[in-house]
Short mmCIF file of C-alpha atoms in Angstrom, two decimals:
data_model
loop_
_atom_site.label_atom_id
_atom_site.label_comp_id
_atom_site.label_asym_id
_atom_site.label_seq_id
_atom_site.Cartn_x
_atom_site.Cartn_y
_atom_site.Cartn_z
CA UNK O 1 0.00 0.00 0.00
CA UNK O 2 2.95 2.32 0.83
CA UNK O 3 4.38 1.12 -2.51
CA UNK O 4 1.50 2.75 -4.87
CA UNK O 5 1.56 5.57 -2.69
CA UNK O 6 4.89 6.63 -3.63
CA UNK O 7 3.99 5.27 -7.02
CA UNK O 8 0.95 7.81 -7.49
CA UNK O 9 2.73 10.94 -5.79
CA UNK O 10 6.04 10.01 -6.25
CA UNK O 11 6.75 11.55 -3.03
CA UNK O 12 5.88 13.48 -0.06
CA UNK O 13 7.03 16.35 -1.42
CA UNK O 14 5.59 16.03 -4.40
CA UNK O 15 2.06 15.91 -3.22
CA UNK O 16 3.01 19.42 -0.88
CA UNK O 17 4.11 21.28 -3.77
CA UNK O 18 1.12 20.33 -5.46
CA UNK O 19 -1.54 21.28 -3.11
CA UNK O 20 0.19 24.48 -2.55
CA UNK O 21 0.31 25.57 -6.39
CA UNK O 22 -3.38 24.60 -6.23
CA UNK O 23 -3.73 27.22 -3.16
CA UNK O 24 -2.03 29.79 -4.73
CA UNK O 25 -3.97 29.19 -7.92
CA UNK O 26 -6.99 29.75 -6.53
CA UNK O 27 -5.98 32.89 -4.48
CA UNK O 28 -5.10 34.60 -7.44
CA UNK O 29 -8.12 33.43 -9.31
CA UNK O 30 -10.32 35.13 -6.37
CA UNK O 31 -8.02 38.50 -5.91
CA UNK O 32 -8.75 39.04 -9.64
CA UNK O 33 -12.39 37.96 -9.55
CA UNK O 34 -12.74 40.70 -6.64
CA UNK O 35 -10.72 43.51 -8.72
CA UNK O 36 -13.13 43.33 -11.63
CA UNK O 37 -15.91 43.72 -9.51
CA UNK O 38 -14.68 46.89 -7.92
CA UNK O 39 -13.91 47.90 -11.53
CA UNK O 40 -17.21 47.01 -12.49
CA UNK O 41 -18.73 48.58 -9.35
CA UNK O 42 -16.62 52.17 -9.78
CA UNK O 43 -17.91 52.58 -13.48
CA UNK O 44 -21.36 51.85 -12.33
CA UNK O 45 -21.21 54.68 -9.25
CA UNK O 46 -19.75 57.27 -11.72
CA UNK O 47 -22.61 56.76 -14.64
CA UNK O 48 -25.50 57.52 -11.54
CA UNK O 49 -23.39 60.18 -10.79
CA UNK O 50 -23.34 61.95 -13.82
CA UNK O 51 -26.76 60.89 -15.03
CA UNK O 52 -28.07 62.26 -11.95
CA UNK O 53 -26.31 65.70 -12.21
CA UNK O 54 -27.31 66.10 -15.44
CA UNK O 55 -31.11 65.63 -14.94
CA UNK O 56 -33.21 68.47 -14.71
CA UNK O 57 -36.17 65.98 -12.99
CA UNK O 58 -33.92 66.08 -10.04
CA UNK O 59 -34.40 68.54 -6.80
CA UNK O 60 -31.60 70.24 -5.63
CA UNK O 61 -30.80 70.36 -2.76
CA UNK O 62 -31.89 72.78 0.00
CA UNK O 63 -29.69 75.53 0.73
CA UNK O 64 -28.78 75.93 4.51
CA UNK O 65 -30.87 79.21 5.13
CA UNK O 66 -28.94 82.04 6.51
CA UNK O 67 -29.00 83.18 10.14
CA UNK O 68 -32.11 85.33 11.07
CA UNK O 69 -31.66 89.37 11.19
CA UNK O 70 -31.88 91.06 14.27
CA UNK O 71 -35.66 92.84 14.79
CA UNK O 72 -35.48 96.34 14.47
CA UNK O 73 -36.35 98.54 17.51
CA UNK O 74 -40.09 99.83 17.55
CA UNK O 75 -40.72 102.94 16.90
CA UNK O 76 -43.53 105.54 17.09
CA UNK O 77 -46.63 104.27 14.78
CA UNK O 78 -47.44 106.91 12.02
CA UNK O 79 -51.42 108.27 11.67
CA UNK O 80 -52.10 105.42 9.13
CA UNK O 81 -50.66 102.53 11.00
CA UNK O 82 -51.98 103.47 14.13
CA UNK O 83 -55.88 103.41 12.28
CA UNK O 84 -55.00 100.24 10.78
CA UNK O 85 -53.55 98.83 13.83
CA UNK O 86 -57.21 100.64 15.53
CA UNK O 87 -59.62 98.91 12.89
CA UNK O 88 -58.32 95.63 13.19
CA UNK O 89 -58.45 95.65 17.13
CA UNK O 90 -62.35 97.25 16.91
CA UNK O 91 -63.49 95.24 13.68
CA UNK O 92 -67.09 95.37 15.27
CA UNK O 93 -67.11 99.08 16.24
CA UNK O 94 -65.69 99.81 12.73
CA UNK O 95 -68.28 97.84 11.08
CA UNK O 96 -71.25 99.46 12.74
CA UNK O 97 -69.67 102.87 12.22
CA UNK O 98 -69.52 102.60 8.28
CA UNK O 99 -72.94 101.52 8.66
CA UNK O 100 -74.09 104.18 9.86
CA UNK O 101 -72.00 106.66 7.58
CA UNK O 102 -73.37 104.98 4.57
CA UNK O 103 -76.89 104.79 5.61
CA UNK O 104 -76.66 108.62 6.45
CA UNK O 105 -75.46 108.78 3.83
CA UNK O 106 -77.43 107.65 1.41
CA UNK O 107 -80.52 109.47 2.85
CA UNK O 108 -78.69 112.87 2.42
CA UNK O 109 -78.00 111.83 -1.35
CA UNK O 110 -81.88 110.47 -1.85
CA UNK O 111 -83.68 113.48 0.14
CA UNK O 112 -81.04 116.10 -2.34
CA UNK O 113 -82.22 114.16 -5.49
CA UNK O 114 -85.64 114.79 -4.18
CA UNK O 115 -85.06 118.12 -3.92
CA UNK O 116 -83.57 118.65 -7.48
CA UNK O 117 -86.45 117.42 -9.06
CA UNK O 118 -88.64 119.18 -10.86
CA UNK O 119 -92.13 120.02 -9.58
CA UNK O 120 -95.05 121.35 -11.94
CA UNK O 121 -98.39 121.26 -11.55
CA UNK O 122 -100.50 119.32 -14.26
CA UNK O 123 -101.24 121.74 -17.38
CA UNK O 124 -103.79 120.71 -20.71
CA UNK O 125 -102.39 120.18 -23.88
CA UNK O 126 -102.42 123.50 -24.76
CA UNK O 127 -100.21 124.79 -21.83
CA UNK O 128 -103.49 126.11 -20.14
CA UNK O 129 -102.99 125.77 -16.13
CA UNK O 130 -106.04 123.24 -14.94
CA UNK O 131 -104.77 122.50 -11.35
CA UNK O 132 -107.31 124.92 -8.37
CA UNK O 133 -105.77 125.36 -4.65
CA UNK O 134 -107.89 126.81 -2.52
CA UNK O 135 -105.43 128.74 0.31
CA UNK O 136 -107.50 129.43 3.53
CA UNK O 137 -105.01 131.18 4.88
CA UNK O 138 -104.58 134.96 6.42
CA UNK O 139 -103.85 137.28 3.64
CA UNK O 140 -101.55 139.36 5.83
CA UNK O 141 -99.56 136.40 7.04
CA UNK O 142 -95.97 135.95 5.38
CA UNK O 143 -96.39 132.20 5.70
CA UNK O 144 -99.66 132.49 3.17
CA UNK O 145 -98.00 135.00 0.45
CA UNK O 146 -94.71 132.84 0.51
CA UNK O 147 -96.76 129.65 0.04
CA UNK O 148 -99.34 131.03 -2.87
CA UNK O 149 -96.42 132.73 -4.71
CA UNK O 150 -94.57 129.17 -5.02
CA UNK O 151 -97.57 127.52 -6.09
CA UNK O 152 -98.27 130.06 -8.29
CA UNK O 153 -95.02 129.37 -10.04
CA UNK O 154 -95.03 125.90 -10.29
CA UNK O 155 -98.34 125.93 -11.97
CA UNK O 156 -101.39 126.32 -10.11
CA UNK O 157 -104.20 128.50 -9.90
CA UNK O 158 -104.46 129.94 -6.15
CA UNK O 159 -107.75 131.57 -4.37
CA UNK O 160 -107.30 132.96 -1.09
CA UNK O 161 -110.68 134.07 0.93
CA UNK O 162 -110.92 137.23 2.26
CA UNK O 163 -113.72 139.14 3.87
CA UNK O 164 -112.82 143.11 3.34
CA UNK O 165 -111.65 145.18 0.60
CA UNK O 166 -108.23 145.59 2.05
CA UNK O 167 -107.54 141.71 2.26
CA UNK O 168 -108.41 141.76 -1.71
CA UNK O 169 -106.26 145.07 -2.38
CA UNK O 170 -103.14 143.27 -0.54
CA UNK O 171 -103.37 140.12 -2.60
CA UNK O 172 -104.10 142.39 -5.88
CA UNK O 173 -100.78 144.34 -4.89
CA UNK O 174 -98.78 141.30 -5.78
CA UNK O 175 -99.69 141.60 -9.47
CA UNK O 176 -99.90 137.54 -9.96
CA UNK O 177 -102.53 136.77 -12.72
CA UNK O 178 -102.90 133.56 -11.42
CA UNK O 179 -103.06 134.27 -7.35
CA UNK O 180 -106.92 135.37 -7.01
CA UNK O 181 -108.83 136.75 -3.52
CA UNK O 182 -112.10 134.72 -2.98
CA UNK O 183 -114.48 137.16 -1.54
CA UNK O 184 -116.47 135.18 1.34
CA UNK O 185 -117.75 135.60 4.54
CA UNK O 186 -118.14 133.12 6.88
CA UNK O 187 -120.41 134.31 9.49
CA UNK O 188 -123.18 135.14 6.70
CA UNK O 189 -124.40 131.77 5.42
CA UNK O 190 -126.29 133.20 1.82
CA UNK O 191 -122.00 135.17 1.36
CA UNK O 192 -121.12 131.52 1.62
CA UNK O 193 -123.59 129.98 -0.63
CA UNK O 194 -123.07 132.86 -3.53
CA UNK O 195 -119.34 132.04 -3.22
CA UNK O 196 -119.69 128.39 -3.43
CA UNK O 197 -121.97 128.34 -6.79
CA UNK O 198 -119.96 131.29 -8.72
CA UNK O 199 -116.76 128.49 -7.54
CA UNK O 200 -118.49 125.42 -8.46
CA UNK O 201 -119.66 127.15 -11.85
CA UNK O 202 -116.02 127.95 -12.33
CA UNK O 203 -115.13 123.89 -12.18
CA UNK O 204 -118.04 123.15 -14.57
CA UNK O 205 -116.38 121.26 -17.20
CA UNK O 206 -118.78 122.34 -19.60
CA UNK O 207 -117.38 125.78 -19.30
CA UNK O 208 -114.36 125.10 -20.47
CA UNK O 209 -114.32 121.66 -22.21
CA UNK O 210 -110.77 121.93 -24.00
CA UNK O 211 -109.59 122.37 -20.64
CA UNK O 212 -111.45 122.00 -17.34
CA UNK O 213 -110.36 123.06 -14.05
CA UNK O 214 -110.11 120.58 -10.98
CA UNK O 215 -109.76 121.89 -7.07
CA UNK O 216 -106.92 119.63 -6.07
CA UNK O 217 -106.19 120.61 -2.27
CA UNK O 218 -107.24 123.15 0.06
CA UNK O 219 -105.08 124.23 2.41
CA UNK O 220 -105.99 125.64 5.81
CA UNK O 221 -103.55 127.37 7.40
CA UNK O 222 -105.38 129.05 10.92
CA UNK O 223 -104.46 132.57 12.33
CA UNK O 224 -101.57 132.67 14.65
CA UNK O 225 -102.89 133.39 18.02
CA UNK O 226 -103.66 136.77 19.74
CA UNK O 227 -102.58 138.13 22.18
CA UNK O 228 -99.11 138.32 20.85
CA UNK O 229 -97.40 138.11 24.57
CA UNK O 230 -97.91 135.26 27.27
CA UNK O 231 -100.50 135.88 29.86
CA UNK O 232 -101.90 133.89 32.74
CA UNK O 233 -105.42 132.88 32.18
CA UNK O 234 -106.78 134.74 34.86
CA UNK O 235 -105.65 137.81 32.88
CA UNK O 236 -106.80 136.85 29.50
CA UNK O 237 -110.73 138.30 29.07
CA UNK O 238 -113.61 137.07 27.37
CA UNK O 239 -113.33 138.92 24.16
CA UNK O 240 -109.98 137.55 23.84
CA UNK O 241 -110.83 133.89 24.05
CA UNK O 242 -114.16 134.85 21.75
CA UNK O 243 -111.76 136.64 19.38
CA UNK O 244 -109.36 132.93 19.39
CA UNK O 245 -111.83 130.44 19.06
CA UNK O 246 -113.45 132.63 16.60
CA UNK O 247 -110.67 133.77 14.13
CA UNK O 248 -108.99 130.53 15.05
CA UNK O 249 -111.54 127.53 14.83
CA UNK O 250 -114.83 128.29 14.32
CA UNK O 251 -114.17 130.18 10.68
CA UNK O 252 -111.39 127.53 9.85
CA UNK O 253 -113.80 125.08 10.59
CA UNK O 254 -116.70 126.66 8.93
CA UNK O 255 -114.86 127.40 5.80
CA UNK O 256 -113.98 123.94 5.35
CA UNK O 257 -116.77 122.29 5.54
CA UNK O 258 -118.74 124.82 3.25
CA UNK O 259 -115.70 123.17 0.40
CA UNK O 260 -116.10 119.26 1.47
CA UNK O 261 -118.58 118.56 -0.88
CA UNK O 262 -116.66 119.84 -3.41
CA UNK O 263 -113.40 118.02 -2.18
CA UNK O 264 -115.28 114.84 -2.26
CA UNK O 265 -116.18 115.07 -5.55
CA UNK O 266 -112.88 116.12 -6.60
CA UNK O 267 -110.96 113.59 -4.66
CA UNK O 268 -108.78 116.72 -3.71
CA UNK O 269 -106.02 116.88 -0.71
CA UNK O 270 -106.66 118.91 2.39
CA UNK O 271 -103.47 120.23 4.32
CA UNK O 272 -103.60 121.30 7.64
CA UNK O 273 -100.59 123.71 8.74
CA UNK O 274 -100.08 124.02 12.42
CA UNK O 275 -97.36 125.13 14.68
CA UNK O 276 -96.26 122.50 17.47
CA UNK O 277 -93.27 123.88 19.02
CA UNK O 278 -95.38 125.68 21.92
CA UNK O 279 -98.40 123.31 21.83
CA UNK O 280 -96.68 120.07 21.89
CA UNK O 281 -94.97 121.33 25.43
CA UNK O 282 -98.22 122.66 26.92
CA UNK O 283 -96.49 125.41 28.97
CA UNK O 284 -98.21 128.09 31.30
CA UNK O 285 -99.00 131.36 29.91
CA UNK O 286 -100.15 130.11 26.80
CA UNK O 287 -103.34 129.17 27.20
CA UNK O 288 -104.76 130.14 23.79
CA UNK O 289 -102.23 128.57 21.78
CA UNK O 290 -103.19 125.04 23.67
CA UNK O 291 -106.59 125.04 23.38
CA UNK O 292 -106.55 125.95 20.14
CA UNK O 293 -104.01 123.28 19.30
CA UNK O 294 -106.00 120.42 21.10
CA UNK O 295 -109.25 121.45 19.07
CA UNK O 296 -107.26 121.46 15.72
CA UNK O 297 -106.10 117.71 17.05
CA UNK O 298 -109.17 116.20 17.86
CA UNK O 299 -110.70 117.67 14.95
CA UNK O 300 -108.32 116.81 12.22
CA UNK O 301 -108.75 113.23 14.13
CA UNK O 302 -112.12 112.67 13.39
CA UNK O 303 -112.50 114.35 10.11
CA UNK O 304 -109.92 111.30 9.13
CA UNK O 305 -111.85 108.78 10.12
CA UNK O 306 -115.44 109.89 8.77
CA UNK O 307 -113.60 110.06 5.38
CA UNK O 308 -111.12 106.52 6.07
CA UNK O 309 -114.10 104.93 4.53
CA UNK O 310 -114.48 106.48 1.33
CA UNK O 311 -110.72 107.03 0.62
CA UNK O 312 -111.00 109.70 -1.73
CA UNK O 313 -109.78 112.56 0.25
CA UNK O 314 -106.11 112.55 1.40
CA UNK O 315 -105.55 114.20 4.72
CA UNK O 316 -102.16 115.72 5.62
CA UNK O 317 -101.18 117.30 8.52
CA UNK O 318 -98.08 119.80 8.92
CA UNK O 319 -96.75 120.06 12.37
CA UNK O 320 -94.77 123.48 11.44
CA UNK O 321 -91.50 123.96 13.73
CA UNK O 322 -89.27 127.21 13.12
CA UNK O 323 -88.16 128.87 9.80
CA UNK O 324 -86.48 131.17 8.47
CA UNK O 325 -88.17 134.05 6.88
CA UNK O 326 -86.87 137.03 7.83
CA UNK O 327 -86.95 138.07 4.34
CA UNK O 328 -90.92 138.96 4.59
CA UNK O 329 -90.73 142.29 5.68
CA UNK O 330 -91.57 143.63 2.37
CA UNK O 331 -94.92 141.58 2.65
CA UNK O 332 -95.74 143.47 6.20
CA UNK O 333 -94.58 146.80 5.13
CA UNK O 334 -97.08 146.56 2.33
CA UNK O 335 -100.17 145.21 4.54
CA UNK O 336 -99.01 148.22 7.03
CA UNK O 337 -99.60 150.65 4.06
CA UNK O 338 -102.63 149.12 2.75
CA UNK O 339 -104.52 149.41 6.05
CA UNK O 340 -103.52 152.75 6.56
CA UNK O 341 -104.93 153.29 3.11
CA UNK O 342 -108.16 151.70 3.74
CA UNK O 343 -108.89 154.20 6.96
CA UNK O 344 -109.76 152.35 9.37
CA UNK O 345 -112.47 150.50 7.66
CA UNK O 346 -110.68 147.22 8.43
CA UNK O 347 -110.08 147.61 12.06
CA UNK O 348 -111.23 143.80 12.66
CA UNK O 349 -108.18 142.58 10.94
CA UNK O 350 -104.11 141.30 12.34
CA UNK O 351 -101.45 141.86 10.66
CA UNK O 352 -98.58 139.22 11.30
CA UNK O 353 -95.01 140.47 11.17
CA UNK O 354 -92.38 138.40 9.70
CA UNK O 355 -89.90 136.18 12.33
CA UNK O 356 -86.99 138.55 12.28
CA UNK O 357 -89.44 141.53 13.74
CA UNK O 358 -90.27 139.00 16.37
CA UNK O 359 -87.14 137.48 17.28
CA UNK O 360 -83.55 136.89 15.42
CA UNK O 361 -83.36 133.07 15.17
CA UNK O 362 -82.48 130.50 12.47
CA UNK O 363 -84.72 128.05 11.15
CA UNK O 364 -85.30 125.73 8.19
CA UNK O 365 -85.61 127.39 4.87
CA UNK O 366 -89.47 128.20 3.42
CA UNK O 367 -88.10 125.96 0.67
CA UNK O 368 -88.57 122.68 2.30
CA UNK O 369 -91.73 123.49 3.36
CA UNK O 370 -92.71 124.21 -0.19
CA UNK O 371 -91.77 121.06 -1.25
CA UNK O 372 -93.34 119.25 0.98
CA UNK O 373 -96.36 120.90 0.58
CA UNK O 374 -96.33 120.33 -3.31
CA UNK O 375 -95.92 116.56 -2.80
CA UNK O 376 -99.10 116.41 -0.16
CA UNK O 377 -101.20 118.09 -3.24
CA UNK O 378 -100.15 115.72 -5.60
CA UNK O 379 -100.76 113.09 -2.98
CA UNK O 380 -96.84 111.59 -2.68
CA UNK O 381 -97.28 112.00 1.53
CA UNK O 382 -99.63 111.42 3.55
CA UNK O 383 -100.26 111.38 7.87
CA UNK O 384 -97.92 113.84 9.19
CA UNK O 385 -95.29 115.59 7.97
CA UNK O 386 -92.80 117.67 10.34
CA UNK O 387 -91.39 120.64 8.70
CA UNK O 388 -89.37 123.33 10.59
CA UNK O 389 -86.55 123.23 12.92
CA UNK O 390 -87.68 121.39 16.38
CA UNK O 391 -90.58 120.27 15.06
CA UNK O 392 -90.16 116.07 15.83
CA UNK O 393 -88.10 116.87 18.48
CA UNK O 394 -90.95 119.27 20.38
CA UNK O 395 -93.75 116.96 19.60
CA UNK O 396 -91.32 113.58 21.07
CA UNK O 397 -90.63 115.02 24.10
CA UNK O 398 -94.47 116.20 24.53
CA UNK O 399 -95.46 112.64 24.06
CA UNK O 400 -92.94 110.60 25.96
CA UNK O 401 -91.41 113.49 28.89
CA UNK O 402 -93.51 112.93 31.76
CA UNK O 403 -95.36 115.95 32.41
CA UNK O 404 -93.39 116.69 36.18
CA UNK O 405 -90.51 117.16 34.27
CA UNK O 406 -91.68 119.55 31.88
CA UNK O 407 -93.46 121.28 34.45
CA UNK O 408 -90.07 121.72 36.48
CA UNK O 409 -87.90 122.58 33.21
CA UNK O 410 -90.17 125.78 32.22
CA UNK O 411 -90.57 126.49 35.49
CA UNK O 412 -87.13 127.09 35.73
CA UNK O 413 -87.36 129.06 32.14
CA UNK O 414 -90.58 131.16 34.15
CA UNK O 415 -88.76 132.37 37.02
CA UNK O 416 -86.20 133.73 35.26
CA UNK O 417 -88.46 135.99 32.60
CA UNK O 418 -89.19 139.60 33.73
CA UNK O 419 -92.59 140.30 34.67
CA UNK O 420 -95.39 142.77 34.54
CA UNK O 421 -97.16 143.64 37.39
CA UNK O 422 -100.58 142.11 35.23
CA UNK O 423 -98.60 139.11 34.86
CA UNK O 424 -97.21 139.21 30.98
CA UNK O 425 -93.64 138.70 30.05
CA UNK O 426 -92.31 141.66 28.74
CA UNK O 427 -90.37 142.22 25.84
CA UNK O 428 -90.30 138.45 24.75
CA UNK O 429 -92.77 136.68 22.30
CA UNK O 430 -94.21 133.26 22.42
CA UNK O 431 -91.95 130.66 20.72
CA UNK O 432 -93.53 128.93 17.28
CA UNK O 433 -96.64 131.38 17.24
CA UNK O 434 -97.67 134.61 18.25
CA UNK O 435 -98.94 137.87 16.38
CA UNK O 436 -98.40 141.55 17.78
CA UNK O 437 -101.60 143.54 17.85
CA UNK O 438 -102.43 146.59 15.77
CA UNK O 439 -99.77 148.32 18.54
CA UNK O 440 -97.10 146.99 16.95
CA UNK O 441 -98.27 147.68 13.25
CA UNK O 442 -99.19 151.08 14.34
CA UNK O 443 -95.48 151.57 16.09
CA UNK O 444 -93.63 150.28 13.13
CA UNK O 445 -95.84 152.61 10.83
CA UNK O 446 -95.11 155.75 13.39
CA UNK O 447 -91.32 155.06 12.94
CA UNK O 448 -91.47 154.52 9.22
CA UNK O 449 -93.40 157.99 8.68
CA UNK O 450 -90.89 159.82 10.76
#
């Protein structure tokens, strides 16, 4: 066995050598195995690299961002960033503020629009004026002569009553061809029925059938009252308050329901012009003015509802406040002259002089009140209207001011006025009405002459 042994190997050695050529073999055979594949591996890494970088598809990277800057020091806000830095703290306060800008507003911008447009009366095709106011008003008055000369120019065809020759001469003296006196008096019934036939003849549509007339309002605008200075009651007499109830309801009253009929059938507007400064409050010494003013309520109250039914006449009511019409002492100056003309033969009438003869004080302009009194005719308002500075906010406090606290508030006002031994403030005039007496006409005409 030990003989083909050494047969097979030949020797010891031989078999050594052999096994260690075999080891080195495969050494080598593995060292270059591993070199290709880091060869292969390298060329791989470097083709991703450079595909990669050139690819758009890829993101770069994110840059490390820098270190944050220091924050400024703060400094005093300017006017602009302190309102911005205002609204956004009082977003609810700012909110209901612009609110109530815009809604103001747009009133403003709706009643001026109002204002710019035009207002004419209704004319026939011809041009030929059709529309008839009727303006029971005093002819002397400067409220009556500013109202009949605007509706004279916008279109209509005014008759103011009167009952003397003087009356008709003052309304003549404005040389208006279209602003007429209505010759009627009241306390004779057959005056009133003579007037109302040669009137309704007048509306006849067969007297003019291109063209026929139609009454559309009557206005009643009631004397101011008299006396012109505040009294106690105890000190007014009884031809005073027959003179006021007189002058100041019963011929209103009277006078307007002689036209009804008429009114009726002509589905016309009545307007009712009232102050309601001094009423509204009820104060003392002014006990004609509130009697007078509660009369005019209640009966403008029910005259509304006896004619709710039918619905053909359209009731307005003016609660006047103050105005500004200083400008009509041209219109007393000529009544002044005119009765001084007539001599004496009108001694029953009162002259009213305009505000600024009374007392220096702003109010609303005429102009609003002309307006408004245009767009009761043509029937665009209706219930009350308040014209005149303090109007709403005399007749508010009347209704809701518990009557204690007015008391004590014009008491105050009382004590301080100066008065005469007869109990009549002297040298001041009754707020929102009054007229002097035929003293002050005859004063003003003494100092005129002279």
């Amino acid at each position: 066995m030990s003989d083909q042994s050494k047969d097979s190997f030949g020797s010891i050695e031989d078999l050594f050598s052999y096994i260690s050529a075999v080891e080195t073999t495969v050494e080598n055979e593995v060292e270059r195995i591993a070199d290709s594949l880091d060869a292969l591996t390298d060329r791989m890494s470097a083709s991703l690299r450079s595909a990669m970088g050139e690819s758009a598809w890829f993101p770069q990277s994110k840059p490390i961002p820098p270190p944050p800057s220091p924050a400024p020091l703060a400094g005093p806000l300017g006017y602009l960033e302190a309102s911005k830095e205002w609204i956004s703290r009082h977003r609810a306060i700012t909110a209901a503020a612009i609110c109530f800008i815009g809604t103001g507003a747009f009133l403003i911008w709706r009643q001026r629009k109002a204002n710019r447009a035009k207002r004419r009366a209704k004319r026939a095709k011809n041009g030929q004026r059709t529309e008839i106011v009727v303006l029971a008003g005093p002819p002397t008055a400067p409220l009556t002569r500013s109202i009949s000369l605007d509706l004279e120019r916008r279109g209509f065809i005014v008759y103011i009553p009167v009952n003397s020759l003087w009356e008709e001469r003052l309304i003549q003296a404005e040389l208006r061809a279209d602003i007429h006196p209505l010759n009627l008096d009241v306390t004779s019934p057959s005056s009133i029925s003579s007037t109302l036939r040669k009137f309704n003849s007048l509306l006849d549509p067969s007297n003019a059938p291109r063209h026929p007339l139609r009454l559309a309002s009557f206005i009643l605008l009631p004397q101011t009252p008299s006396p012109p200075v505040s009294s106690l009651i105890l000190n007014i007499s009884t031809d005073s308050w027959s003179d006021a109830l007189t002058t100041q309801l019963l011929s209103p009253f009277t006078l307007l329901q002689a036209f009804l009929p008429l009114l009726l059938s002509h589905k016309a507007s009545i307007l009712f012009l009232t102050p309601i400064n001094t009423p509204s409050l009820s104060p003392p010494q002014h006990a004609l003015e509130n009697v007078v003013a509660g009369a005019m309520d209640a009966y403008i109250s029910t005259l509304r509802r006896e004619t709710a039914s039918s619905g053909l006449v359209n009731i307005v009511r003016f609660k006047l406040g103050a105005f500004d019409d200083a400008s009509d002492r041209e219109a007393f100056k000529l009544a002044v002259a005119l009765r001084h003309e007539s001599n004496g033969s009108s001694s029953n009438g009162t002259v009213s002089p305009p505000a600024a003869e009374r007392r220096a004080s702003r109010g609303t302009p005429l102009r609003d009140l002309h307006l408004d009194v245009f767009d009761a005719i043509v029937g665009k308002r209706r219930g009350n209207v308040y014209v005149g500075r303090g109007a709403r906010v005399y007749d508010t406090l009347g209704k809701i001011v518990p009557d204690g606290l007015v008391g004590w508030m014009l008491g105050l006002k009382t004590r301080r006025r100066k008065e005469s031994p007869t109990g009549e403030t002297v040298g001041e005039r009754a707020h929102g009405g009054g007229s002097p007496g035929w003293e002050k006409v005859d004063r003003i005409s003494g100092e005129e002459s002279a």
